[in-house]
Amino acid sequence: MTERQAGSGEAVGTHEGTGELERLLGRWRVEGGATGTVTYRRLDGGFFLVQEVELEQDGRRITGIEVIGREKPFGAKAPGEDIVSRFYDNEGHTFDYVYETAGDTLTIWGGEKGSPAYFRGTFAADGDVLAGAWVYPGGGGYESTMTRIG
């Protein structure tokens, strides 16, 4: 188990949480097919991240929240291996994702791992830029760059 100090001073276990996504913590400016800001913060305990979204895409204002972590259903002794999420937006949509990291590459699968809908991006060496693209089956994807602003 690895531990990291949380902003509030308590030790946070990342062995079952979202440790590999720590680099997302903070506020980011989003540019590309969607523009605006996203903010990632850790919930107390270190097991989940929350993303708050304020974007404009295709002339629509999109706001929402996403809860990201390993599922540990009622009665389970241990959480699942995959980091999964559910996103809720101001238009009533709910979207499920699976997060996967490999070195400096982040893949966010739409629905399930291996889906034909996904985002794949690479973090810059300093960790303050994540550049990549959303890919959708049949086209319609777009490039996206996130730059840390806080």
CSV table of C-alpha atoms in Angstrom, one decimal:
chain,number,residue,atom,x,y,z
A,1,MET,CA,0.0,0.0,0.0
A,2,THR,CA,1.3,3.5,-0.8
A,3,GLU,CA,0.2,6.5,1.1
A,4,ARG,CA,0.1,10.1,0.1
A,5,GLN,CA,-0.7,13.2,2.2
A,6,ALA,CA,-4.1,14.7,1.3
A,7,GLY,CA,-4.5,18.4,1.2
A,8,SER,CA,-6.3,18.3,4.6
A,9,GLY,CA,-3.3,16.6,6.2
A,10,GLU,CA,-4.8,13.1,6.6
A,11,ALA,CA,-3.0,10.1,5.1
A,12,VAL,CA,-4.7,8.7,2.0
A,13,GLY,CA,-4.4,5.1,0.9
A,14,THR,CA,-4.2,4.8,-2.8
A,15,HIS,CA,-3.8,1.0,-3.1
A,16,GLU,CA,-7.6,0.5,-3.7
A,17,GLY,CA,-8.3,4.0,-5.0
A,18,THR,CA,-7.4,6.2,-7.9
A,19,GLY,CA,-3.6,6.7,-7.3
A,20,GLU,CA,-2.7,6.5,-10.9
A,21,LEU,CA,-5.0,9.4,-11.6
A,22,GLU,CA,-3.5,11.8,-9.0
A,23,ARG,CA,-2.0,13.8,-11.8
A,24,LEU,CA,-5.5,14.9,-12.8
A,25,LEU,CA,-6.1,16.7,-9.5
A,26,GLY,CA,-6.6,20.5,-10.0
A,27,ARG,CA,-8.3,22.9,-12.4
A,28,TRP,CA,-7.8,22.6,-16.2
A,29,ARG,CA,-8.6,24.7,-19.2
A,30,VAL,CA,-10.1,22.6,-22.0
A,31,GLU,CA,-9.6,23.5,-25.7
A,32,GLY,CA,-10.5,21.7,-28.9
A,33,GLY,CA,-13.9,20.2,-29.8
A,34,ALA,CA,-15.2,21.3,-26.4
A,35,THR,CA,-14.0,24.5,-24.5
A,36,GLY,CA,-14.2,25.5,-20.8
A,37,THR,CA,-12.9,24.2,-17.6
A,38,VAL,CA,-12.9,20.9,-15.6
A,39,THR,CA,-11.8,20.5,-12.0
A,40,TYR,CA,-10.7,17.2,-10.4
A,41,ARG,CA,-10.8,16.8,-6.6
A,42,ARG,CA,-10.4,13.9,-4.3
A,43,LEU,CA,-13.2,12.8,-2.0
A,44,ASP,CA,-12.1,12.2,1.6
A,45,GLY,CA,-10.6,8.8,2.1
A,46,GLY,CA,-8.7,8.9,-1.3
A,47,PHE,CA,-10.8,6.2,-3.0
A,48,PHE,CA,-12.7,8.4,-5.4
A,49,LEU,CA,-12.2,11.5,-7.6
A,50,VAL,CA,-14.9,13.9,-8.6
A,51,GLN,CA,-14.7,15.9,-11.8
A,52,GLU,CA,-16.8,19.1,-12.2
A,53,VAL,CA,-17.4,20.1,-15.8
A,54,GLU,CA,-18.2,23.5,-17.3
A,55,LEU,CA,-17.9,23.2,-21.1
A,56,GLU,CA,-19.3,24.5,-24.3
A,57,GLN,CA,-19.6,22.0,-27.1
A,58,ASP,CA,-21.4,22.5,-30.5
A,59,GLY,CA,-23.1,25.7,-29.2
A,60,ARG,CA,-24.4,23.9,-26.0
A,61,ARG,CA,-23.5,24.7,-22.4
A,62,ILE,CA,-22.6,21.4,-20.7
A,63,THR,CA,-22.3,21.2,-16.9
A,64,GLY,CA,-22.0,18.1,-14.9
A,65,ILE,CA,-20.2,15.9,-12.3
A,66,GLU,CA,-18.4,12.6,-12.7
A,67,VAL,CA,-17.5,10.2,-9.8
A,68,ILE,CA,-14.4,8.2,-10.6
A,69,GLY,CA,-13.1,5.1,-8.7
A,70,ARG,CA,-13.1,1.4,-8.3
A,71,GLU,CA,-16.5,-0.2,-7.6
A,72,LYS,CA,-16.9,-2.0,-4.4
A,73,PRO,CA,-20.5,-3.2,-4.3
A,74,PHE,CA,-22.5,-3.9,-1.2
A,75,GLY,CA,-21.0,-6.9,0.5
A,76,ALA,CA,-17.8,-7.0,-1.6
A,77,LYS,CA,-14.6,-7.6,0.3
A,78,ALA,CA,-12.4,-5.8,-2.2
A,79,PRO,CA,-12.9,-3.2,-5.0
A,80,GLY,CA,-12.8,-4.1,-8.7
A,81,GLU,CA,-9.7,-3.9,-10.7
A,82,ASP,CA,-10.9,-1.3,-13.2
A,83,ILE,CA,-11.3,2.4,-12.5
A,84,VAL,CA,-14.8,3.3,-13.6
A,85,SER,CA,-17.0,6.3,-13.5
A,86,ARG,CA,-20.4,7.7,-14.1
A,87,PHE,CA,-21.0,11.2,-15.5
A,88,TYR,CA,-24.2,13.2,-14.9
A,89,ASP,CA,-25.0,16.3,-16.9
A,90,ASN,CA,-27.4,19.2,-17.1
A,91,GLU,CA,-29.2,17.6,-20.0
A,92,GLY,CA,-30.2,14.5,-18.0
A,93,HIS,CA,-27.5,12.2,-19.6
A,94,THR,CA,-25.6,9.6,-17.6
A,95,PHE,CA,-22.4,8.2,-19.2
A,96,ASP,CA,-20.2,5.4,-17.9
A,97,TYR,CA,-16.5,5.3,-18.6
A,98,VAL,CA,-13.4,3.1,-17.7
A,99,TYR,CA,-10.1,4.9,-17.1
A,100,GLU,CA,-6.9,3.2,-17.9
A,101,THR,CA,-3.3,4.5,-17.6
A,102,ALA,CA,0.0,3.3,-19.2
A,103,GLY,CA,2.9,5.5,-18.4
A,104,ASP,CA,2.1,9.0,-19.6
A,105,THR,CA,-0.9,7.8,-21.6
A,106,LEU,CA,-4.5,8.1,-20.4
A,107,THR,CA,-7.3,6.3,-22.1
A,108,ILE,CA,-10.9,6.9,-21.1
A,109,TRP,CA,-13.1,4.2,-22.7
A,110,GLY,CA,-16.8,5.0,-23.3
A,111,GLY,CA,-18.9,2.3,-21.7
A,112,GLU,CA,-16.5,-0.5,-21.3
A,113,LYS,CA,-12.8,-1.2,-21.8
A,114,GLY,CA,-12.1,-1.8,-25.5
A,115,SER,CA,-15.0,0.2,-26.6
A,116,PRO,CA,-14.8,1.9,-30.1
A,117,ALA,CA,-15.6,5.2,-28.3
A,118,TYR,CA,-12.7,6.5,-26.3
A,119,PHE,CA,-10.3,9.4,-25.4
A,120,ARG,CA,-6.6,8.8,-25.6
A,121,GLY,CA,-4.2,11.5,-24.5
A,122,THR,CA,-0.6,11.9,-23.4
A,123,PHE,CA,0.7,14.0,-20.5
A,124,ALA,CA,3.5,16.4,-21.2
A,125,ALA,CA,6.7,15.8,-19.3
A,126,ASP,CA,5.8,18.5,-16.7
A,127,GLY,CA,2.3,17.0,-16.2
A,128,ASP,CA,0.6,20.3,-16.9
A,129,VAL,CA,-0.8,19.5,-20.3
A,130,LEU,CA,-2.9,16.5,-21.5
A,131,ALA,CA,-3.3,16.4,-25.3
A,132,GLY,CA,-5.2,13.8,-27.2
A,133,ALA,CA,-8.5,13.1,-29.0
A,134,TRP,CA,-11.9,11.6,-28.6
A,135,VAL,CA,-12.6,8.9,-31.1
A,136,TYR,CA,-16.1,7.8,-32.0
A,137,PRO,CA,-17.3,4.9,-34.1
A,138,GLY,CA,-18.3,6.3,-37.5
A,139,GLY,CA,-16.4,9.6,-37.0
A,140,GLY,CA,-17.3,12.7,-35.2
A,141,GLY,CA,-14.5,12.7,-32.7
A,142,TYR,CA,-12.4,15.7,-31.9
A,143,GLU,CA,-9.0,16.8,-30.6
A,144,SER,CA,-8.8,18.0,-27.0
A,145,THR,CA,-6.1,19.6,-24.9
A,146,MET,CA,-6.3,20.2,-21.2
A,147,THR,CA,-3.9,22.7,-19.6
A,148,ARG,CA,-3.6,23.0,-15.8
A,149,ILE,CA,-4.6,26.4,-14.5
A,150,GLY,CA,-4.8,25.7,-10.8
